[in-house]
PDB file of C-alpha atoms in Angstrom:
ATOM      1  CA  UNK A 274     -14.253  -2.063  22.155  1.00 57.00           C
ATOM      2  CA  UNK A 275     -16.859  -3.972  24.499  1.00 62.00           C
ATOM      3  CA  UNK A 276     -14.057  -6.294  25.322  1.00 77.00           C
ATOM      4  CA  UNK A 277     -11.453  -3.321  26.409  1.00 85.00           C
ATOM      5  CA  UNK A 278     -14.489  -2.505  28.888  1.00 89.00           C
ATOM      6  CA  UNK A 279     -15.260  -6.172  29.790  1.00 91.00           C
ATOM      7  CA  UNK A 280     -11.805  -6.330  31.717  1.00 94.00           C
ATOM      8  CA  UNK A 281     -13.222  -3.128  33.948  1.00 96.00           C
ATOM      9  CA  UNK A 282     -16.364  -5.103  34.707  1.00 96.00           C
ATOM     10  CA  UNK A 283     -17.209  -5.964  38.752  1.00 96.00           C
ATOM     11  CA  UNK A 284     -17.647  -9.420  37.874  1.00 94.00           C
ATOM     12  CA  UNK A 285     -19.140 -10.690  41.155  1.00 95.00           C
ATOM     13  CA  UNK A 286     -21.696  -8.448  43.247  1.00 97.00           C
ATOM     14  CA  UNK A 287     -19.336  -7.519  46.453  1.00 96.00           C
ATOM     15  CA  UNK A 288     -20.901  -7.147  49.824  1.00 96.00           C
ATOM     16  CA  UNK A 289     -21.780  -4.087  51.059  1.00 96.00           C
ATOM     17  CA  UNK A 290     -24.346  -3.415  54.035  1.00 94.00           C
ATOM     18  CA  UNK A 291     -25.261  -0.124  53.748  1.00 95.00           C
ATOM     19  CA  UNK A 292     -25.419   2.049  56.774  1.00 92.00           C
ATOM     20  CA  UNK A 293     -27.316   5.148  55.845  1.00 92.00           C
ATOM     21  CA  UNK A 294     -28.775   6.565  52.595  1.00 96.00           C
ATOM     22  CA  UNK A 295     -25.784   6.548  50.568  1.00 97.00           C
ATOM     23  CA  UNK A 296     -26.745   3.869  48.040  1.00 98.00           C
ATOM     24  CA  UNK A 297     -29.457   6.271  46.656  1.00 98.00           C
ATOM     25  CA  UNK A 298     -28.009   9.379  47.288  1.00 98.00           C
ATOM     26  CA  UNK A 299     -24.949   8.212  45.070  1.00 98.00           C
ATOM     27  CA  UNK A 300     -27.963   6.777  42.393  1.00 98.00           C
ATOM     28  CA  UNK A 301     -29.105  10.296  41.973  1.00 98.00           C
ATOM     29  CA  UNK A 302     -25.929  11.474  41.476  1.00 98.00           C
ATOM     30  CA  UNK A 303     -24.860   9.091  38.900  1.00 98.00           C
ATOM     31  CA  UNK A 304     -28.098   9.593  37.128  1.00 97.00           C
ATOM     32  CA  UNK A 305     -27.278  13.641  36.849  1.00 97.00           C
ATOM     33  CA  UNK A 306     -23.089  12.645  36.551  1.00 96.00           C
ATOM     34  CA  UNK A 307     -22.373  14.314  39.377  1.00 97.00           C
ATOM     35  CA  UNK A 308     -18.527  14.132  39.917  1.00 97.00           C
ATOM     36  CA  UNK A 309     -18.816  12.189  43.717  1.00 98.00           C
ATOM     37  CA  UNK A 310     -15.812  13.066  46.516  1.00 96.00           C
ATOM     38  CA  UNK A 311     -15.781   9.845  49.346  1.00 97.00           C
ATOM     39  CA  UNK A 312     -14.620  11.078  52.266  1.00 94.00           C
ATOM     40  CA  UNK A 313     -13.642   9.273  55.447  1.00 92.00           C
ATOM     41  CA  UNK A 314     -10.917   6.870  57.897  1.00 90.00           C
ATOM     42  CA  UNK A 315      -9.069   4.373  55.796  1.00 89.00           C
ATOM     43  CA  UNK A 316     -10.215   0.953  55.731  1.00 91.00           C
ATOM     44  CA  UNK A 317     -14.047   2.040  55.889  1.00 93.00           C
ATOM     45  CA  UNK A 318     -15.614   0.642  52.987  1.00 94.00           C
ATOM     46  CA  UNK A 319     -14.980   3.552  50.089  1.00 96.00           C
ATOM     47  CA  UNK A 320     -13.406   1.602  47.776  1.00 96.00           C
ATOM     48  CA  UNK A 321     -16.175  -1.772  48.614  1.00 97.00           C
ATOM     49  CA  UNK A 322     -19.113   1.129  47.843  1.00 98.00           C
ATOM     50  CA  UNK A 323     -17.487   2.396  44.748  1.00 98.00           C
ATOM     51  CA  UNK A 324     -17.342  -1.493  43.471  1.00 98.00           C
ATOM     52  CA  UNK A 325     -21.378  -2.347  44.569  1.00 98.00           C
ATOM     53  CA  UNK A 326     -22.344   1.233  43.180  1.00 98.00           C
ATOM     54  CA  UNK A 327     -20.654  -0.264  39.742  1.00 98.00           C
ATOM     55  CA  UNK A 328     -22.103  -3.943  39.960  1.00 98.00           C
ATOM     56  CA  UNK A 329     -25.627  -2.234  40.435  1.00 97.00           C
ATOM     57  CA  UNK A 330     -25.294   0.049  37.935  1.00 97.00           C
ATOM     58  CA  UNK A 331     -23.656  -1.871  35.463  1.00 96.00           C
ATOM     59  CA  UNK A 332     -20.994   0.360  34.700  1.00 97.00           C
ATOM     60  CA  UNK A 333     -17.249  -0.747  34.298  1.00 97.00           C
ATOM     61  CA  UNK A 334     -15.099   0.705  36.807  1.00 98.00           C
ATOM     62  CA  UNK A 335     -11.169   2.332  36.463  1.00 98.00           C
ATOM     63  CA  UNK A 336      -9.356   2.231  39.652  1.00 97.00           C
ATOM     64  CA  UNK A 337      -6.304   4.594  40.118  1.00 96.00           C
ATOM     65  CA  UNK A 338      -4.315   4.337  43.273  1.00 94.00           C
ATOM     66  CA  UNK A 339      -3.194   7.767  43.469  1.00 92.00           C
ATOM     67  CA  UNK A 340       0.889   8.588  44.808  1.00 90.00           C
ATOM     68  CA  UNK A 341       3.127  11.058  45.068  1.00 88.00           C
ATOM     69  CA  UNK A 342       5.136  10.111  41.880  1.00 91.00           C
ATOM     70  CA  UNK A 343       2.081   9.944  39.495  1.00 90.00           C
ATOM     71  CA  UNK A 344       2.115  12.272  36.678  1.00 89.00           C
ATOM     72  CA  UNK A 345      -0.706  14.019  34.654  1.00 90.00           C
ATOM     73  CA  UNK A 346       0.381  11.718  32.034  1.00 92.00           C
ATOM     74  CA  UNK A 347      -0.127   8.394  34.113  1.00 93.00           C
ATOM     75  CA  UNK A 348      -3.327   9.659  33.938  1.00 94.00           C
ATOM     76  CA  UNK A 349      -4.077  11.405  30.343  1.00 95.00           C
ATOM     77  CA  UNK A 350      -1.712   9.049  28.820  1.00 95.00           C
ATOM     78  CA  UNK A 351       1.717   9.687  26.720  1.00 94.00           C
ATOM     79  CA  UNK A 352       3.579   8.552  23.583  1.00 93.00           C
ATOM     80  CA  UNK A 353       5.212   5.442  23.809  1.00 93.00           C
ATOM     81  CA  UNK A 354       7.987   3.643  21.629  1.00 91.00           C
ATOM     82  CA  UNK A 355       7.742   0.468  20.035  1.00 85.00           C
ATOM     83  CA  UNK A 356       8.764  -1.523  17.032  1.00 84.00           C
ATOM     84  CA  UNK A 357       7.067   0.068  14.723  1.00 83.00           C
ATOM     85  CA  UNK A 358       7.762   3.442  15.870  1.00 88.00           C
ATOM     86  CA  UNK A 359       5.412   5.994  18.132  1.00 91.00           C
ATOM     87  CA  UNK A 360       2.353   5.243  19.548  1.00 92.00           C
ATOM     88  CA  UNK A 361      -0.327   7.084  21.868  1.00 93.00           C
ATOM     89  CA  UNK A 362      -1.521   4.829  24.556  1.00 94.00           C
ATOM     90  CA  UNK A 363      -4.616   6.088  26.804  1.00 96.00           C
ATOM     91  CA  UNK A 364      -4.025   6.532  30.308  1.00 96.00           C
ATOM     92  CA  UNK A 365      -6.919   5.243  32.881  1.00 97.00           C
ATOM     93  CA  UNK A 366      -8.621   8.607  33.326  1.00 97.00           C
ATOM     94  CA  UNK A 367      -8.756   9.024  28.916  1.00 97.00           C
ATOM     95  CA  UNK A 368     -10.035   5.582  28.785  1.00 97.00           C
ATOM     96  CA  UNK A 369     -12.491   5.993  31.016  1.00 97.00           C
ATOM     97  CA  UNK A 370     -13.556   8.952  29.636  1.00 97.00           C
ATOM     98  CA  UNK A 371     -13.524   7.892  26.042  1.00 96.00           C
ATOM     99  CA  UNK A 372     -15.297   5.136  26.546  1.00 96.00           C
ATOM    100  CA  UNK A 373     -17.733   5.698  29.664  1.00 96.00           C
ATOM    101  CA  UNK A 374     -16.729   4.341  32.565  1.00 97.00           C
ATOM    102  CA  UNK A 375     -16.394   5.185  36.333  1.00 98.00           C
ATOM    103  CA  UNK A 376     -12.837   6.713  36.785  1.00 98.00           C
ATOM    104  CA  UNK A 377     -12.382   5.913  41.092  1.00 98.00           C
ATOM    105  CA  UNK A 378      -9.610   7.844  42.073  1.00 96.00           C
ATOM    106  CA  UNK A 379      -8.460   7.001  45.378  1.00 95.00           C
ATOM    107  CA  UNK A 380      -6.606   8.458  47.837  1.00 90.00           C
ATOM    108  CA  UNK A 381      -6.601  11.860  45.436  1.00 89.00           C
ATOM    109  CA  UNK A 382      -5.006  13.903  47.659  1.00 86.00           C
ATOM    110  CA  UNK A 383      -1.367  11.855  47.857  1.00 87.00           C
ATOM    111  CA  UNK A 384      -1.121  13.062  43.897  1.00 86.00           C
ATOM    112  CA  UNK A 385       0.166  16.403  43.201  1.00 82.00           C
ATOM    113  CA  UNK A 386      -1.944  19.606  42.896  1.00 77.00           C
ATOM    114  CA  UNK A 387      -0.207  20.259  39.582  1.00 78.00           C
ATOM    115  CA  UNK A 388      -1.013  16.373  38.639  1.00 83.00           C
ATOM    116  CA  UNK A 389      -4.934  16.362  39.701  1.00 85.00           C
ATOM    117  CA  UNK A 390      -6.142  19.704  38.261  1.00 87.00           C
ATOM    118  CA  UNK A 391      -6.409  17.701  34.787  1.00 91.00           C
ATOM    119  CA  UNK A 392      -9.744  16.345  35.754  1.00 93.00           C
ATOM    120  CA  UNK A 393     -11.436  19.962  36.413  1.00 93.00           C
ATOM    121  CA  UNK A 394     -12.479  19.861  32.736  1.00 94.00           C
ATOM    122  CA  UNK A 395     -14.317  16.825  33.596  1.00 95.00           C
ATOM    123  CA  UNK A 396     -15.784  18.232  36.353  1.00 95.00           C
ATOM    124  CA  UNK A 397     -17.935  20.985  35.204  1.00 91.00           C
ATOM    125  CA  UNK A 398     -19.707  21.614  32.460  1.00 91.00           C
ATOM    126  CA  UNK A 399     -17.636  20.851  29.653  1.00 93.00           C
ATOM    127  CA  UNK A 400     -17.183  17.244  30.560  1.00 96.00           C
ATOM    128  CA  UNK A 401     -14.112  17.133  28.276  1.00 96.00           C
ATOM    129  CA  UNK A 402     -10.667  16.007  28.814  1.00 96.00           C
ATOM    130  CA  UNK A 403      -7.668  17.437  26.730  1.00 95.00           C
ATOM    131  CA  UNK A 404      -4.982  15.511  25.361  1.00 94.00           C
ATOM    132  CA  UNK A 405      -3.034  18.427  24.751  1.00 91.00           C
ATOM    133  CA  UNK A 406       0.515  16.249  23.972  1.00 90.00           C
ATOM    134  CA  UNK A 407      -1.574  14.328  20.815  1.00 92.00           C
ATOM    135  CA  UNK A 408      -3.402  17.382  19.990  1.00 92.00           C
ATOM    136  CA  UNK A 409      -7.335  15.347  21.036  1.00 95.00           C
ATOM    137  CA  UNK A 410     -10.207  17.024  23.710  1.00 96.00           C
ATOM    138  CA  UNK A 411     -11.911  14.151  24.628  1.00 97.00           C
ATOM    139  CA  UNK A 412     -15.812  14.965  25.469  1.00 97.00           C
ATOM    140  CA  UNK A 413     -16.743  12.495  27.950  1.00 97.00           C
ATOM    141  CA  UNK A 414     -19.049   9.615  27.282  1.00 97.00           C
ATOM    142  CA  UNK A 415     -22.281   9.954  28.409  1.00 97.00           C
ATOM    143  CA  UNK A 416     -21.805   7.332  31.221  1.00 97.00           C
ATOM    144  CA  UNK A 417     -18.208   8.644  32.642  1.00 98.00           C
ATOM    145  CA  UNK A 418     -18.435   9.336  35.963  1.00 98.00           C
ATOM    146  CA  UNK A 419     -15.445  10.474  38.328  1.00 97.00           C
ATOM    147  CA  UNK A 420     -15.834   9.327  41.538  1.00 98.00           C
ATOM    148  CA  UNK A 421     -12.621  10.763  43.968  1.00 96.00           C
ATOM    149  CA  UNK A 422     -11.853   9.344  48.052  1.00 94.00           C
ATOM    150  CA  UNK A 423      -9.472  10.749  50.162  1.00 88.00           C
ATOM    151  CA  UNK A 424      -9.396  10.314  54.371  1.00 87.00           C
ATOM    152  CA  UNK A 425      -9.614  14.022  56.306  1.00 82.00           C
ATOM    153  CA  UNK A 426      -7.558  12.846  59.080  1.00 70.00           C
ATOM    154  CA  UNK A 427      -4.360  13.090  57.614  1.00 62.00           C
ATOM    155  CA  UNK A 428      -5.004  15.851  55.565  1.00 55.00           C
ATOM    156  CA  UNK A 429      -2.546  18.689  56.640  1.00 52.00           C
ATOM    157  CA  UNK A 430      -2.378  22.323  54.693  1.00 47.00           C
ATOM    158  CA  UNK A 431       0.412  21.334  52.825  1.00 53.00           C
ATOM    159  CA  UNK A 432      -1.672  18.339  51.465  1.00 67.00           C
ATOM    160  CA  UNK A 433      -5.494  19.209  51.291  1.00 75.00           C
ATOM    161  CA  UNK A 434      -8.022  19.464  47.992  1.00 80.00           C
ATOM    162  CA  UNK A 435      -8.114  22.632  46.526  1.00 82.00           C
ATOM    163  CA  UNK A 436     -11.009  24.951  47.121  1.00 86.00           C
ATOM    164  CA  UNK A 437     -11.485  25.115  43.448  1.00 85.00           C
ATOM    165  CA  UNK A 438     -11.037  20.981  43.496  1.00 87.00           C
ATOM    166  CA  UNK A 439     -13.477  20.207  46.465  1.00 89.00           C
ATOM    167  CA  UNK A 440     -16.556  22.317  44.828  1.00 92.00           C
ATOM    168  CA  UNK A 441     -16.540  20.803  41.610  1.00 94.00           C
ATOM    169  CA  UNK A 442     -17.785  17.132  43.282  1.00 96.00           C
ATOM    170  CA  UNK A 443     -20.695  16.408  45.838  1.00 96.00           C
ATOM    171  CA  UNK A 444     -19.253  14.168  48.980  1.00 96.00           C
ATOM    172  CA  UNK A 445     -20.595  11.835  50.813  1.00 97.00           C
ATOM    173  CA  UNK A 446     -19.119  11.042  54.698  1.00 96.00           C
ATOM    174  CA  UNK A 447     -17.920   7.734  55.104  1.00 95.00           C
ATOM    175  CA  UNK A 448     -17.346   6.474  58.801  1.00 94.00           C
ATOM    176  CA  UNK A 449     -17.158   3.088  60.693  1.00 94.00           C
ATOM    177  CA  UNK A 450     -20.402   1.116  61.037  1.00 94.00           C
ATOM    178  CA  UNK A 451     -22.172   1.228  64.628  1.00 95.00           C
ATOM    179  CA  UNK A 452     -21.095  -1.644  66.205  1.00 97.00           C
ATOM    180  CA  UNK A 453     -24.061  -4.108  65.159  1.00 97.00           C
ATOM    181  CA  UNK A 454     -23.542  -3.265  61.797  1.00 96.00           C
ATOM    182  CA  UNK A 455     -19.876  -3.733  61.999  1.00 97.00           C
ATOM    183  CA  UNK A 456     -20.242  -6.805  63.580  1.00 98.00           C
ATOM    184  CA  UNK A 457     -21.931  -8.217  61.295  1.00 97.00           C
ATOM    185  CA  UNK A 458     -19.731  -6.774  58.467  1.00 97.00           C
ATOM    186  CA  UNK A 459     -17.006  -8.871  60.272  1.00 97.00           C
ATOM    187  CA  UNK A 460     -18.832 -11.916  60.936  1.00 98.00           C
ATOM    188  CA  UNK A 461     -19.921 -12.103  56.886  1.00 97.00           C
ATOM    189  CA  UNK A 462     -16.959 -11.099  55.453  1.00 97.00           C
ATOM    190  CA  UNK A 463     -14.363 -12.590  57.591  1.00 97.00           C
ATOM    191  CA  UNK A 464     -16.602 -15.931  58.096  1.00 97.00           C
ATOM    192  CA  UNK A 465     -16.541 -16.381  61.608  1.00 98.00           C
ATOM    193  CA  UNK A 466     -19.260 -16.299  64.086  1.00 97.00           C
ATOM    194  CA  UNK A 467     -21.193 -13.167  65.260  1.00 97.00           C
ATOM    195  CA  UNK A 468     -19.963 -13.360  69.132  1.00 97.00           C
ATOM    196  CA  UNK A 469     -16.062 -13.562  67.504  1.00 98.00           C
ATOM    197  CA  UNK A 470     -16.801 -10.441  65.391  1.00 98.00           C
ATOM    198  CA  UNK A 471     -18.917  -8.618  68.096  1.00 98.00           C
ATOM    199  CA  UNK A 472     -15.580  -9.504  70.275  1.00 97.00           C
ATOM    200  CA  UNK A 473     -13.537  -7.955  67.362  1.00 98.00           C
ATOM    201  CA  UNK A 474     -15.908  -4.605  67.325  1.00 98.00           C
ATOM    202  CA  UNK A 475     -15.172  -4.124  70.778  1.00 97.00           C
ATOM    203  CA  UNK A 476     -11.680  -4.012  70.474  1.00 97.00           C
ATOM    204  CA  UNK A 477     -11.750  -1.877  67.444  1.00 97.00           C
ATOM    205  CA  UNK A 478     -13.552   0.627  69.514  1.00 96.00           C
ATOM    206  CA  UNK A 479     -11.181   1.272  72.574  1.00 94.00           C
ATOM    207  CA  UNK A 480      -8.237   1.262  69.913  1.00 94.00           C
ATOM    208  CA  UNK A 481     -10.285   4.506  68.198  1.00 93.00           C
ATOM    209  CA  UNK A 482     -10.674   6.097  71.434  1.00 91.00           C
ATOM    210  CA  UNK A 483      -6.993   6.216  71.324  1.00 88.00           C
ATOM    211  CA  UNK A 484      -6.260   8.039  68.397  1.00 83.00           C
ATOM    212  CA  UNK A 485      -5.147  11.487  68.754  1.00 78.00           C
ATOM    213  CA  UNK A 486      -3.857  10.154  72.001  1.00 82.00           C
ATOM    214  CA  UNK A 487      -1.115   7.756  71.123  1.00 82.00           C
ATOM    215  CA  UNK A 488      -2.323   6.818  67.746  1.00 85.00           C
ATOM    216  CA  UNK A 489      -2.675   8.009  64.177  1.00 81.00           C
ATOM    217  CA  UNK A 490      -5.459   6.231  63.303  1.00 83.00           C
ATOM    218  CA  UNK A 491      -7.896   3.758  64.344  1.00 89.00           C
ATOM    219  CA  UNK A 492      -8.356  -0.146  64.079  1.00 95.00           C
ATOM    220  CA  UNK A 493     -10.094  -0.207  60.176  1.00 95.00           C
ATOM    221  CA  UNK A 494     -13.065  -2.263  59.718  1.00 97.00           C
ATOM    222  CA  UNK A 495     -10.674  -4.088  56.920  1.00 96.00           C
ATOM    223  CA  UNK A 496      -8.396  -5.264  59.748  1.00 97.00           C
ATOM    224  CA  UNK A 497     -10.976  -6.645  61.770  1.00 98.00           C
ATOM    225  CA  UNK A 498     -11.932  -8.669  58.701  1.00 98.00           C
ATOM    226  CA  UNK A 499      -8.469  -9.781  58.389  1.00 97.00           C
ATOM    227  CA  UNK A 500      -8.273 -11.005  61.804  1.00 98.00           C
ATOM    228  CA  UNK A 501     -11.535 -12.329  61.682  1.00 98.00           C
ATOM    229  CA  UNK A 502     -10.407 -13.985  58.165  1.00 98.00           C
ATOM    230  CA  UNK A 503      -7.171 -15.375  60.406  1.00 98.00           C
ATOM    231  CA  UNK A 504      -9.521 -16.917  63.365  1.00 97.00           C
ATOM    232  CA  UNK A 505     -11.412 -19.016  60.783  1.00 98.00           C
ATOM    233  CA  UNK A 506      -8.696 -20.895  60.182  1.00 97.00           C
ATOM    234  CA  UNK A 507      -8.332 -21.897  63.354  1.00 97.00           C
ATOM    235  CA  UNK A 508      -5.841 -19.229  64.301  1.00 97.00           C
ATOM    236  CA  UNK A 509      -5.602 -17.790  68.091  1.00 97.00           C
ATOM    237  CA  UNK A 510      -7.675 -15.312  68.120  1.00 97.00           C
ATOM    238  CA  UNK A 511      -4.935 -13.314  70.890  1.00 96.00           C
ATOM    239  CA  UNK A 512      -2.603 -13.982  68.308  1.00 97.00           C
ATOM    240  CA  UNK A 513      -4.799 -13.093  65.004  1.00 97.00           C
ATOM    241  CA  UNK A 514      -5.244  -9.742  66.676  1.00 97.00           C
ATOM    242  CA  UNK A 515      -1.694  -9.059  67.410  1.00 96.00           C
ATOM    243  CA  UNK A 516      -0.567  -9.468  63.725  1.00 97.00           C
ATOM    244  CA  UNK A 517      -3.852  -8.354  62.015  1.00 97.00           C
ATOM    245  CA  UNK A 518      -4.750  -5.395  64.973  1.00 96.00           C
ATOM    246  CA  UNK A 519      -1.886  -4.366  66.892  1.00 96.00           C
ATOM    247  CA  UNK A 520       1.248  -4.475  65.205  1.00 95.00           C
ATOM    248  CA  UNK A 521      -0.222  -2.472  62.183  1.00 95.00           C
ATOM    249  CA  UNK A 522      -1.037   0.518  63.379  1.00 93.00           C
ATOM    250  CA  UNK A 523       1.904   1.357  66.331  1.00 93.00           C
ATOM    251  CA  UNK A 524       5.507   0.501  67.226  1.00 93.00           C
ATOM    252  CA  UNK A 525       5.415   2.484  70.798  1.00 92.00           C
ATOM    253  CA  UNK A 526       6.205  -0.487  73.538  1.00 93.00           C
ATOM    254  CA  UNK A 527       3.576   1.416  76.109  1.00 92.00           C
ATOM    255  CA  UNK A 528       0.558   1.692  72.928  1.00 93.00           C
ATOM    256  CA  UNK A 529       1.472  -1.909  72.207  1.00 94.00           C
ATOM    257  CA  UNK A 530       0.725  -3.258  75.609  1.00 94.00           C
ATOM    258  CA  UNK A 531      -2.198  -1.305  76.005  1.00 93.00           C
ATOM    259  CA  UNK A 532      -4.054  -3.174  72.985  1.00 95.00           C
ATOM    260  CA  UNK A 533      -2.270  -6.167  74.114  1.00 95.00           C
ATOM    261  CA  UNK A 534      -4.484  -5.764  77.250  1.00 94.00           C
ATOM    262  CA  UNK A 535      -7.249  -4.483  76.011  1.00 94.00           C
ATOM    263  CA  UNK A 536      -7.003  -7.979  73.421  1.00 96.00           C
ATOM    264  CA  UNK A 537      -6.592  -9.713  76.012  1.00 96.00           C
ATOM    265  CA  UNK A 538     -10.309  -8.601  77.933  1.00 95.00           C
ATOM    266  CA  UNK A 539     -11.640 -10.406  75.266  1.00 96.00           C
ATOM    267  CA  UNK A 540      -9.882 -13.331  74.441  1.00 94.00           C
TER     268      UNK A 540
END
């Protein structure tokens, strides 16, 4: 069974700078199996944290990119056909559970309601997960975890966590970096030097004044990295932005000029 879990393993340790106290605020959870909600913009380093918390503790980790078309069963599991007739097959949440690793779920709130109140038996007490179509409860491994992430700012009423959801997890706020410790985010991770990424950081901050007025969201530390990732090799940086900054996030003519110009302040 080690080599079902082997696959789930963080091979490589992935950077992450931490900004606050989060690394051993989310030790103390795992060490008690608190159920952990990430909350915070997209493109802020949730899913990177999930993946260090799982190379340092040594724990495989199950990643499920939640949708609006998954089913309870995508994540309990179902019956499936095959030549020699039926056969159960685990989904990520049962395997993880069964066999005691970190279940990430991200983006939670794009599944259903009806779809994500399965894991409430996970999330209290019980720790037990019921297969109710093969007739199994599944008590949790000792080193399951569920670890949700979903970003507040497009939350609306129609699509929020339930009350009786949200309470069953501790959270942890996730933001962007101040802007030396995003800099040098960028710099690492997209290999170029710190007075590109500092450059980079700049712009990323006028674009986030923006949103709310013009724009949904803001310029994500990931796309900085992307157009950092661009201007190492050997890329314009005017024209890195523009495909890795700008046309992203807006198709309004008057929005798109004024990141054009505000690209164009610093490079």
């Amino acid at each position: 069974m080690s080599d079902l879990m082997d696959q789930y393993r963080v091979q490589k340790q992935p950077y992450y700078r931490p900004v606050a106290d989060e690394v051993e605020l989310y030790e103390a959870a795992y060490s008690v199996r608190m159920p952990m909600m990430l909350k915070g913009p997209t493109g802020c380093g949730k899913t990177r944290f999930v993946e260090y918390m799982a190379y340092k503790l040594g724990k495989p980790l199950i990643t499920v990119a939640c949708n609006e078309d998954m089913t309870a069963s995508d994540l309990v599991g179902r019956f499936l056909l095959d030549a020699q007739g039926t056969r159960w097959q685990d989904g990520p949440l049962a395997i993880a559970a069964r066999h005691g690793a970190i279940c990430y779920l991200d983006e939670v709130v794009e599944a259903r309601q009806d779809t994500t109140v399965v894991i409430h038996p996970l999330t209290d007490a019980r720790r037990e997960l019921p297969l109710e179509k093969k007739g199994e409860l599944i008590h949790a491994h000792p080193d399951f975890q569920l670890v949700i992430s979903y970003n507040p700012g497009y939350q609306s009423l129609m699509k929020d966590l339930k009350q009786s959801t949200k309470q069953r997890f501790g959270a942890l706020d996730f933001n962007y970096p101040e802007h030396a410790t995003e800099t040098e985010i960028v710099a690492h991770e997209g290999n170029v030097p710190a007075e590109v990424a500092d450059k980079l950081v700049s712009i990323a901050e006028r674009a986030r004044n923006l949103k709310g007025h013009g724009l949904d969201e803001g310029i994500s530390t990931r796309m900085l990295i992307y157009a950092a990732s661009l201007i190492s090799k050997n890329v314009d940086p005017a024209s890195a932005c523009r495909v890795a900054l700008v046309r992203p996030i807006t198709d309004d003519p008057d929005m798109r000029d004024a990141l054009d110009a505000a690209v164009s302040t610093y490079f």
